[in-house]
Amino acid sequence: MNKWQTEWVQNTGTGGWIRRLIPDVRPWVSRSFGTMNYHITQFLTGHGCFGEYLWRFKKRDVSECHDCLDPTDSTEHAFFECDWWWRQRR
């Protein structure tokens, strides 16, 4: 587990978003609550129904948020900023 944590912290490539959410893998792996599902996986990886992701793969013409019309609909936008998600953030 310590080796995994060291590699997790030292990796500066992709995955910066998930490392912001889970800076230490040990409590995440040993947690006794919550289960992974389709929606949580999309959110943690950023690979899902987010305008920025869909725009990058030419599935949408714009990357804006369809809920609040912010120019960039990303996982970070949904987590920290979007008014539509305020209840889930509470």
PDB file of N, CA and C in Angstrom:
ATOM      1  N   MET A   1       0.831  -1.188   0.000  1.00  0.00           N
ATOM      2  CA  MET A   1       0.000   0.000   0.000  1.00  0.00           C
ATOM      3  C   MET A   1       0.880   1.257   0.000  1.00  0.00           C
ATOM      4  N   ASN A   2       1.981   1.217   0.725  1.00  0.00           N
ATOM      5  CA  ASN A   2       2.872   2.375   0.765  1.00  0.00           C
ATOM      6  C   ASN A   2       3.497   2.648  -0.596  1.00  0.00           C
ATOM      7  N   LYS A   3       3.847   1.586  -1.314  1.00  0.00           N
ATOM      8  CA  LYS A   3       4.410   1.758  -2.660  1.00  0.00           C
ATOM      9  C   LYS A   3       3.374   2.406  -3.585  1.00  0.00           C
ATOM     10  N   TRP A   4       2.152   1.958  -3.495  1.00  0.00           N
ATOM     11  CA  TRP A   4       1.077   2.528  -4.310  1.00  0.00           C
ATOM     12  C   TRP A   4       0.911   4.013  -3.991  1.00  0.00           C
ATOM     13  N   GLN A   5       0.905   4.361  -2.715  1.00  0.00           N
ATOM     14  CA  GLN A   5       0.761   5.753  -2.310  1.00  0.00           C
ATOM     15  C   GLN A   5       1.910   6.597  -2.860  1.00  0.00           C
ATOM     16  N   THR A   6       3.130   6.083  -2.784  1.00  0.00           N
ATOM     17  CA  THR A   6       4.294   6.817  -3.293  1.00  0.00           C
ATOM     18  C   THR A   6       4.155   7.063  -4.786  1.00  0.00           C
ATOM     19  N   GLU A   7       3.788   6.040  -5.534  1.00  0.00           N
ATOM     20  CA  GLU A   7       3.601   6.198  -6.981  1.00  0.00           C
ATOM     21  C   GLU A   7       2.454   7.154  -7.283  1.00  0.00           C
ATOM     22  N   TRP A   8       1.408   7.101  -6.498  1.00  0.00           N
ATOM     23  CA  TRP A   8       0.237   7.975  -6.659  1.00  0.00           C
ATOM     24  C   TRP A   8       0.649   9.435  -6.534  1.00  0.00           C
ATOM     25  N   VAL A   9       1.443   9.738  -5.516  1.00  0.00           N
ATOM     26  CA  VAL A   9       1.867  11.112  -5.244  1.00  0.00           C
ATOM     27  C   VAL A   9       2.877  11.592  -6.279  1.00  0.00           C
ATOM     28  N   GLN A  10       3.771  10.729  -6.709  1.00  0.00           N
ATOM     29  CA  GLN A  10       4.843  11.124  -7.622  1.00  0.00           C
ATOM     30  C   GLN A  10       4.407  11.226  -9.076  1.00  0.00           C
ATOM     31  N   ASN A  11       3.305  10.607  -9.443  1.00  0.00           N
ATOM     32  CA  ASN A  11       2.829  10.645 -10.824  1.00  0.00           C
ATOM     33  C   ASN A  11       2.328  12.046 -11.148  1.00  0.00           C
ATOM     34  N   THR A  12       2.991  12.700 -12.092  1.00  0.00           N
ATOM     35  CA  THR A  12       2.566  14.046 -12.481  1.00  0.00           C
ATOM     36  C   THR A  12       1.891  14.052 -13.847  1.00  0.00           C
ATOM     37  N   GLY A  13       1.639  12.876 -14.388  1.00  0.00           N
ATOM     38  CA  GLY A  13       0.973  12.779 -15.685  1.00  0.00           C
ATOM     39  C   GLY A  13      -0.519  13.003 -15.537  1.00  0.00           C
ATOM     40  N   THR A  14      -1.287  12.156 -16.162  1.00  0.00           N
ATOM     41  CA  THR A  14      -2.737  12.280 -16.085  1.00  0.00           C
ATOM     42  C   THR A  14      -3.229  11.925 -14.691  1.00  0.00           C
ATOM     43  N   GLY A  15      -4.447  12.290 -14.398  1.00  0.00           N
ATOM     44  CA  GLY A  15      -5.050  11.932 -13.126  1.00  0.00           C
ATOM     45  C   GLY A  15      -4.959  12.994 -12.056  1.00  0.00           C
ATOM     46  N   GLY A  16      -4.592  14.203 -12.426  1.00  0.00           N
ATOM     47  CA  GLY A  16      -4.484  15.277 -11.439  1.00  0.00           C
ATOM     48  C   GLY A  16      -5.789  15.543 -10.713  1.00  0.00           C
ATOM     49  N   TRP A  17      -6.896  15.454 -11.424  1.00  0.00           N
ATOM     50  CA  TRP A  17      -8.208  15.709 -10.825  1.00  0.00           C
ATOM     51  C   TRP A  17      -8.511  14.692  -9.725  1.00  0.00           C
ATOM     52  N   ILE A  18      -8.321  13.423 -10.018  1.00  0.00           N
ATOM     53  CA  ILE A  18      -8.657  12.399  -9.024  1.00  0.00           C
ATOM     54  C   ILE A  18      -7.699  12.463  -7.835  1.00  0.00           C
ATOM     55  N   ARG A  19      -6.445  12.851  -8.071  1.00  0.00           N
ATOM     56  CA  ARG A  19      -5.510  13.004  -6.951  1.00  0.00           C
ATOM     57  C   ARG A  19      -5.889  14.183  -6.062  1.00  0.00           C
ATOM     58  N   ARG A  20      -6.556  15.194  -6.623  1.00  0.00           N
ATOM     59  CA  ARG A  20      -7.073  16.290  -5.783  1.00  0.00           C
ATOM     60  C   ARG A  20      -8.172  15.782  -4.861  1.00  0.00           C
ATOM     61  N   LEU A  21      -8.994  14.886  -5.361  1.00  0.00           N
ATOM     62  CA  LEU A  21     -10.095  14.344  -4.564  1.00  0.00           C
ATOM     63  C   LEU A  21      -9.627  13.273  -3.585  1.00  0.00           C
ATOM     64  N   ILE A  22      -8.659  12.474  -4.017  1.00  0.00           N
ATOM     65  CA  ILE A  22      -8.163  11.365  -3.198  1.00  0.00           C
ATOM     66  C   ILE A  22      -6.643  11.498  -3.077  1.00  0.00           C
ATOM     67  N   PRO A  23      -6.167  12.390  -2.220  1.00  0.00           N
ATOM     68  CA  PRO A  23      -4.723  12.582  -2.107  1.00  0.00           C
ATOM     69  C   PRO A  23      -4.005  11.407  -1.438  1.00  0.00           C
ATOM     70  N   ASP A  24      -4.716  10.648  -0.626  1.00  0.00           N
ATOM     71  CA  ASP A  24      -4.130   9.497   0.061  1.00  0.00           C
ATOM     72  C   ASP A  24      -4.998   8.277  -0.238  1.00  0.00           C
ATOM     73  N   VAL A  25      -4.419   7.293  -0.922  1.00  0.00           N
ATOM     74  CA  VAL A  25      -5.206   6.129  -1.347  1.00  0.00           C
ATOM     75  C   VAL A  25      -5.551   5.188  -0.195  1.00  0.00           C
ATOM     76  N   ARG A  26      -4.780   5.218   0.878  1.00  0.00           N
ATOM     77  CA  ARG A  26      -4.996   4.263   1.977  1.00  0.00           C
ATOM     78  C   ARG A  26      -6.396   4.370   2.588  1.00  0.00           C
ATOM     79  N   PRO A  27      -6.850   5.563   3.014  1.00  0.00           N
ATOM     80  CA  PRO A  27      -8.213   5.621   3.566  1.00  0.00           C
ATOM     81  C   PRO A  27      -9.287   5.340   2.517  1.00  0.00           C
ATOM     82  N   TRP A  28      -9.014   5.687   1.264  1.00  0.00           N
ATOM     83  CA  TRP A  28      -9.987   5.433   0.198  1.00  0.00           C
ATOM     84  C   TRP A  28     -10.192   3.934   0.012  1.00  0.00           C
ATOM     85  N   VAL A  29      -9.099   3.187  -0.030  1.00  0.00           N
ATOM     86  CA  VAL A  29      -9.178   1.745  -0.242  1.00  0.00           C
ATOM     87  C   VAL A  29      -9.799   1.040   0.964  1.00  0.00           C
ATOM     88  N   SER A  30      -9.499   1.500   2.162  1.00  0.00           N
ATOM     89  CA  SER A  30      -9.981   0.813   3.363  1.00  0.00           C
ATOM     90  C   SER A  30     -11.303   1.366   3.895  1.00  0.00           C
ATOM     91  N   ARG A  31     -11.929   2.287   3.167  1.00  0.00           N
ATOM     92  CA  ARG A  31     -13.184   2.874   3.648  1.00  0.00           C
ATOM     93  C   ARG A  31     -14.261   1.794   3.772  1.00  0.00           C
ATOM     94  N   SER A  32     -15.162   1.993   4.702  1.00  0.00           N
ATOM     95  CA  SER A  32     -16.233   1.015   4.920  1.00  0.00           C
ATOM     96  C   SER A  32     -17.592   1.571   4.507  1.00  0.00           C
ATOM     97  N   PHE A  33     -17.590   2.612   3.698  1.00  0.00           N
ATOM     98  CA  PHE A  33     -18.841   3.221   3.257  1.00  0.00           C
ATOM     99  C   PHE A  33     -18.776   3.470   1.758  1.00  0.00           C
ATOM    100  N   GLY A  34     -19.920   3.582   1.155  1.00  0.00           N
ATOM    101  CA  GLY A  34     -20.016   3.923  -0.261  1.00  0.00           C
ATOM    102  C   GLY A  34     -19.534   2.813  -1.179  1.00  0.00           C
ATOM    103  N   THR A  35     -20.134   2.762  -2.332  1.00  0.00           N
ATOM    104  CA  THR A  35     -19.720   1.801  -3.344  1.00  0.00           C
ATOM    105  C   THR A  35     -19.490   2.540  -4.649  1.00  0.00           C
ATOM    106  N   MET A  36     -18.653   1.986  -5.478  1.00  0.00           N
ATOM    107  CA  MET A  36     -18.408   2.566  -6.791  1.00  0.00           C
ATOM    108  C   MET A  36     -19.569   2.203  -7.706  1.00  0.00           C
ATOM    109  N   ASN A  37     -19.940   3.144  -8.547  1.00  0.00           N
ATOM    110  CA  ASN A  37     -20.967   2.874  -9.541  1.00  0.00           C
ATOM    111  C   ASN A  37     -20.642   3.662 -10.804  1.00  0.00           C
ATOM    112  N   TYR A  38     -21.487   3.546 -11.776  1.00  0.00           N
ATOM    113  CA  TYR A  38     -21.303   4.188 -13.078  1.00  0.00           C
ATOM    114  C   TYR A  38     -21.087   5.693 -12.941  1.00  0.00           C
ATOM    115  N   HIS A  39     -21.918   6.362 -12.168  1.00  0.00           N
ATOM    116  CA  HIS A  39     -21.852   7.816 -12.050  1.00  0.00           C
ATOM    117  C   HIS A  39     -20.615   8.280 -11.285  1.00  0.00           C
ATOM    118  N   ILE A  40     -20.265   7.595 -10.221  1.00  0.00           N
ATOM    119  CA  ILE A  40     -19.072   7.970  -9.461  1.00  0.00           C
ATOM    120  C   ILE A  40     -17.820   7.757 -10.306  1.00  0.00           C
ATOM    121  N   THR A  41     -17.791   6.688 -11.077  1.00  0.00           N
ATOM    122  CA  THR A  41     -16.650   6.436 -11.954  1.00  0.00           C
ATOM    123  C   THR A  41     -16.504   7.546 -12.985  1.00  0.00           C
ATOM    124  N   GLN A  42     -17.615   7.986 -13.582  1.00  0.00           N
ATOM    125  CA  GLN A  42     -17.559   9.098 -14.535  1.00  0.00           C
ATOM    126  C   GLN A  42     -17.017  10.353 -13.864  1.00  0.00           C
ATOM    127  N   PHE A  43     -17.489  10.617 -12.684  1.00  0.00           N
ATOM    128  CA  PHE A  43     -17.086  11.821 -11.975  1.00  0.00           C
ATOM    129  C   PHE A  43     -15.606  11.784 -11.594  1.00  0.00           C
ATOM    130  N   LEU A  44     -15.143  10.670 -11.060  1.00  0.00           N
ATOM    131  CA  LEU A  44     -13.747  10.571 -10.632  1.00  0.00           C
ATOM    132  C   LEU A  44     -12.779  10.622 -11.806  1.00  0.00           C
ATOM    133  N   THR A  45     -13.149  10.002 -12.910  1.00  0.00           N
ATOM    134  CA  THR A  45     -12.248   9.966 -14.067  1.00  0.00           C
ATOM    135  C   THR A  45     -12.413  11.170 -14.980  1.00  0.00           C
ATOM    136  N   GLY A  46     -13.565  11.842 -14.892  1.00  0.00           N
ATOM    137  CA  GLY A  46     -13.842  12.936 -15.822  1.00  0.00           C
ATOM    138  C   GLY A  46     -14.277  12.437 -17.188  1.00  0.00           C
ATOM    139  N   HIS A  47     -14.411  11.129 -17.333  1.00  0.00           N
ATOM    140  CA  HIS A  47     -14.809  10.521 -18.604  1.00  0.00           C
ATOM    141  C   HIS A  47     -16.296  10.219 -18.546  1.00  0.00           C
ATOM    142  N   GLY A  48     -17.098  11.184 -18.919  1.00  0.00           N
ATOM    143  CA  GLY A  48     -18.531  10.976 -18.849  1.00  0.00           C
ATOM    144  C   GLY A  48     -19.295  12.089 -19.515  1.00  0.00           C
ATOM    145  N   CYS A  49     -20.475  12.326 -19.043  1.00  0.00           N
ATOM    146  CA  CYS A  49     -21.381  13.302 -19.650  1.00  0.00           C
ATOM    147  C   CYS A  49     -21.071  14.721 -19.190  1.00  0.00           C
ATOM    148  N   PHE A  50     -19.868  15.148 -19.436  1.00  0.00           N
ATOM    149  CA  PHE A  50     -19.444  16.511 -19.149  1.00  0.00           C
ATOM    150  C   PHE A  50     -19.115  17.175 -20.475  1.00  0.00           C
ATOM    151  N   GLY A  51     -19.583  18.408 -20.644  1.00  0.00           N
ATOM    152  CA  GLY A  51     -19.408  19.105 -21.910  1.00  0.00           C
ATOM    153  C   GLY A  51     -17.973  19.138 -22.388  1.00  0.00           C
ATOM    154  N   GLU A  52     -17.042  19.370 -21.480  1.00  0.00           N
ATOM    155  CA  GLU A  52     -15.628  19.436 -21.845  1.00  0.00           C
ATOM    156  C   GLU A  52     -15.146  18.115 -22.446  1.00  0.00           C
ATOM    157  N   TYR A  53     -15.529  17.015 -21.834  1.00  0.00           N
ATOM    158  CA  TYR A  53     -15.133  15.690 -22.319  1.00  0.00           C
ATOM    159  C   TYR A  53     -15.794  15.387 -23.665  1.00  0.00           C
ATOM    160  N   LEU A  54     -17.091  15.641 -23.754  1.00  0.00           N
ATOM    161  CA  LEU A  54     -17.812  15.362 -24.998  1.00  0.00           C
ATOM    162  C   LEU A  54     -17.331  16.249 -26.136  1.00  0.00           C
ATOM    163  N   TRP A  55     -17.020  17.495 -25.853  1.00  0.00           N
ATOM    164  CA  TRP A  55     -16.510  18.418 -26.868  1.00  0.00           C
ATOM    165  C   TRP A  55     -15.144  17.958 -27.368  1.00  0.00           C
ATOM    166  N   ARG A  56     -14.300  17.488 -26.451  1.00  0.00           N
ATOM    167  CA  ARG A  56     -12.956  17.028 -26.818  1.00  0.00           C
ATOM    168  C   ARG A  56     -13.017  15.885 -27.827  1.00  0.00           C
ATOM    169  N   PHE A  57     -14.051  15.050 -27.728  1.00  0.00           N
ATOM    170  CA  PHE A  57     -14.193  13.925 -28.650  1.00  0.00           C
ATOM    171  C   PHE A  57     -15.211  14.194 -29.755  1.00  0.00           C
ATOM    172  N   LYS A  58     -15.508  15.476 -29.965  1.00  0.00           N
ATOM    173  CA  LYS A  58     -16.380  15.924 -31.063  1.00  0.00           C
ATOM    174  C   LYS A  58     -17.797  15.363 -30.966  1.00  0.00           C
ATOM    175  N   LYS A  59     -18.255  15.122 -29.748  1.00  0.00           N
ATOM    176  CA  LYS A  59     -19.624  14.649 -29.535  1.00  0.00           C
ATOM    177  C   LYS A  59     -20.575  15.811 -29.263  1.00  0.00           C
ATOM    178  N   ARG A  60     -19.993  16.986 -28.971  1.00  0.00           N
ATOM    179  CA  ARG A  60     -20.773  18.212 -28.779  1.00  0.00           C
ATOM    180  C   ARG A  60     -20.055  19.350 -29.479  1.00  0.00           C
ATOM    181  N   ASP A  61     -20.825  20.342 -29.900  1.00  0.00           N
ATOM    182  CA  ASP A  61     -20.240  21.489 -30.592  1.00  0.00           C
ATOM    183  C   ASP A  61     -19.584  22.482 -29.642  1.00  0.00           C
ATOM    184  N   VAL A  62     -20.015  22.508 -28.401  1.00  0.00           N
ATOM    185  CA  VAL A  62     -19.461  23.432 -27.406  1.00  0.00           C
ATOM    186  C   VAL A  62     -19.192  22.669 -26.110  1.00  0.00           C
ATOM    187  N   SER A  63     -18.324  23.237 -25.273  1.00  0.00           N
ATOM    188  CA  SER A  63     -18.008  22.569 -24.003  1.00  0.00           C
ATOM    189  C   SER A  63     -18.780  23.164 -22.836  1.00  0.00           C
ATOM    190  N   GLU A  64     -19.737  24.034 -23.127  1.00  0.00           N
ATOM    191  CA  GLU A  64     -20.440  24.726 -22.039  1.00  0.00           C
ATOM    192  C   GLU A  64     -21.371  23.802 -21.261  1.00  0.00           C
ATOM    193  N   CYS A  65     -21.650  24.225 -20.041  1.00  0.00           N
ATOM    194  CA  CYS A  65     -22.554  23.487 -19.162  1.00  0.00           C
ATOM    195  C   CYS A  65     -23.993  23.700 -19.626  1.00  0.00           C
ATOM    196  N   HIS A  66     -24.714  22.623 -19.864  1.00  0.00           N
ATOM    197  CA  HIS A  66     -26.097  22.767 -20.330  1.00  0.00           C
ATOM    198  C   HIS A  66     -27.045  23.151 -19.196  1.00  0.00           C
ATOM    199  N   ASP A  67     -26.570  23.099 -17.945  1.00  0.00           N
ATOM    200  CA  ASP A  67     -27.416  23.467 -16.810  1.00  0.00           C
ATOM    201  C   ASP A  67     -27.330  24.951 -16.469  1.00  0.00           C
ATOM    202  N   CYS A  68     -26.116  25.520 -16.483  1.00  0.00           N
ATOM    203  CA  CYS A  68     -25.960  26.925 -16.081  1.00  0.00           C
ATOM    204  C   CYS A  68     -25.308  27.781 -17.164  1.00  0.00           C
ATOM    205  N   LEU A  69     -24.940  27.168 -18.289  1.00  0.00           N
ATOM    206  CA  LEU A  69     -24.330  27.827 -19.443  1.00  0.00           C
ATOM    207  C   LEU A  69     -22.942  28.392 -19.171  1.00  0.00           C
ATOM    208  N   ASP A  70     -22.261  27.902 -18.135  1.00  0.00           N
ATOM    209  CA  ASP A  70     -20.863  28.258 -17.913  1.00  0.00           C
ATOM    210  C   ASP A  70     -20.079  27.792 -19.136  1.00  0.00           C
ATOM    211  N   PRO A  71     -19.056  28.523 -19.559  1.00  0.00           N
ATOM    212  CA  PRO A  71     -18.328  28.149 -20.778  1.00  0.00           C
ATOM    213  C   PRO A  71     -17.664  26.771 -20.738  1.00  0.00           C
ATOM    214  N   THR A  72     -17.318  26.284 -19.559  1.00  0.00           N
ATOM    215  CA  THR A  72     -16.650  24.991 -19.467  1.00  0.00           C
ATOM    216  C   THR A  72     -17.365  24.076 -18.488  1.00  0.00           C
ATOM    217  N   ASP A  73     -17.944  23.018 -19.008  1.00  0.00           N
ATOM    218  CA  ASP A  73     -18.614  22.017 -18.181  1.00  0.00           C
ATOM    219  C   ASP A  73     -17.632  20.880 -17.932  1.00  0.00           C
ATOM    220  N   SER A  74     -16.969  20.928 -16.795  1.00  0.00           N
ATOM    221  CA  SER A  74     -15.995  19.903 -16.422  1.00  0.00           C
ATOM    222  C   SER A  74     -16.415  19.282 -15.098  1.00  0.00           C
ATOM    223  N   THR A  75     -15.709  18.239 -14.690  1.00  0.00           N
ATOM    224  CA  THR A  75     -15.990  17.650 -13.385  1.00  0.00           C
ATOM    225  C   THR A  75     -15.751  18.669 -12.280  1.00  0.00           C
ATOM    226  N   GLU A  76     -14.702  19.465 -12.421  1.00  0.00           N
ATOM    227  CA  GLU A  76     -14.412  20.488 -11.412  1.00  0.00           C
ATOM    228  C   GLU A  76     -15.523  21.527 -11.356  1.00  0.00           C
ATOM    229  N   HIS A  77     -16.047  21.899 -12.506  1.00  0.00           N
ATOM    230  CA  HIS A  77     -17.154  22.855 -12.547  1.00  0.00           C
ATOM    231  C   HIS A  77     -18.363  22.285 -11.804  1.00  0.00           C
ATOM    232  N   ALA A  78     -18.709  21.034 -12.093  1.00  0.00           N
ATOM    233  CA  ALA A  78     -19.861  20.410 -11.427  1.00  0.00           C
ATOM    234  C   ALA A  78     -19.631  20.299  -9.923  1.00  0.00           C
ATOM    235  N   PHE A  79     -18.428  19.952  -9.529  1.00  0.00           N
ATOM    236  CA  PHE A  79     -18.124  19.727  -8.116  1.00  0.00           C
ATOM    237  C   PHE A  79     -18.069  21.019  -7.303  1.00  0.00           C
ATOM    238  N   PHE A  80     -17.487  22.067  -7.878  1.00  0.00           N
ATOM    239  CA  PHE A  80     -17.242  23.285  -7.113  1.00  0.00           C
ATOM    240  C   PHE A  80     -18.159  24.458  -7.442  1.00  0.00           C
ATOM    241  N   GLU A  81     -18.672  24.559  -8.668  1.00  0.00           N
ATOM    242  CA  GLU A  81     -19.265  25.810  -9.118  1.00  0.00           C
ATOM    243  C   GLU A  81     -20.722  25.761  -9.559  1.00  0.00           C
ATOM    244  N   CYS A  82     -21.109  24.759 -10.301  1.00  0.00           N
ATOM    245  CA  CYS A  82     -22.409  24.761 -10.967  1.00  0.00           C
ATOM    246  C   CYS A  82     -23.565  24.863  -9.966  1.00  0.00           C
ATOM    247  N   ASP A  83     -24.422  25.844 -10.180  1.00  0.00           N
ATOM    248  CA  ASP A  83     -25.570  26.045  -9.300  1.00  0.00           C
ATOM    249  C   ASP A  83     -26.525  24.857  -9.322  1.00  0.00           C
ATOM    250  N   TRP A  84     -26.591  24.163 -10.450  1.00  0.00           N
ATOM    251  CA  TRP A  84     -27.510  23.034 -10.575  1.00  0.00           C
ATOM    252  C   TRP A  84     -27.160  21.921  -9.592  1.00  0.00           C
ATOM    253  N   TRP A  85     -25.876  21.776  -9.238  1.00  0.00           N
ATOM    254  CA  TRP A  85     -25.405  20.705  -8.360  1.00  0.00           C
ATOM    255  C   TRP A  85     -25.291  21.126  -6.903  1.00  0.00           C
ATOM    256  N   TRP A  86     -25.793  22.280  -6.527  1.00  0.00           N
ATOM    257  CA  TRP A  86     -25.579  22.781  -5.159  1.00  0.00           C
ATOM    258  C   TRP A  86     -26.150  21.848  -4.095  1.00  0.00           C
ATOM    259  N   ARG A  87     -27.276  21.208  -4.350  1.00  0.00           N
ATOM    260  CA  ARG A  87     -27.856  20.289  -3.347  1.00  0.00           C
ATOM    261  C   ARG A  87     -26.955  19.084  -3.097  1.00  0.00           C
ATOM    262  N   GLN A  88     -26.390  18.547  -4.156  1.00  0.00           N
ATOM    263  CA  GLN A  88     -25.519  17.385  -4.016  1.00  0.00           C
ATOM    264  C   GLN A  88     -24.228  17.740  -3.274  1.00  0.00           C
ATOM    265  N   ARG A  89     -23.804  18.997  -3.365  1.00  0.00           N
ATOM    266  CA  ARG A  89     -22.575  19.420  -2.693  1.00  0.00           C
ATOM    267  C   ARG A  89     -22.770  19.646  -1.204  1.00  0.00           C
ATOM    268  N   ARG A  90     -24.007  19.790  -0.762  1.00  0.00           N
ATOM    269  CA  ARG A  90     -24.266  20.090   0.654  1.00  0.00           C
ATOM    270  C   ARG A  90     -23.968  18.947   1.554  1.00  0.00           C
TER     271      ARG A  90
END
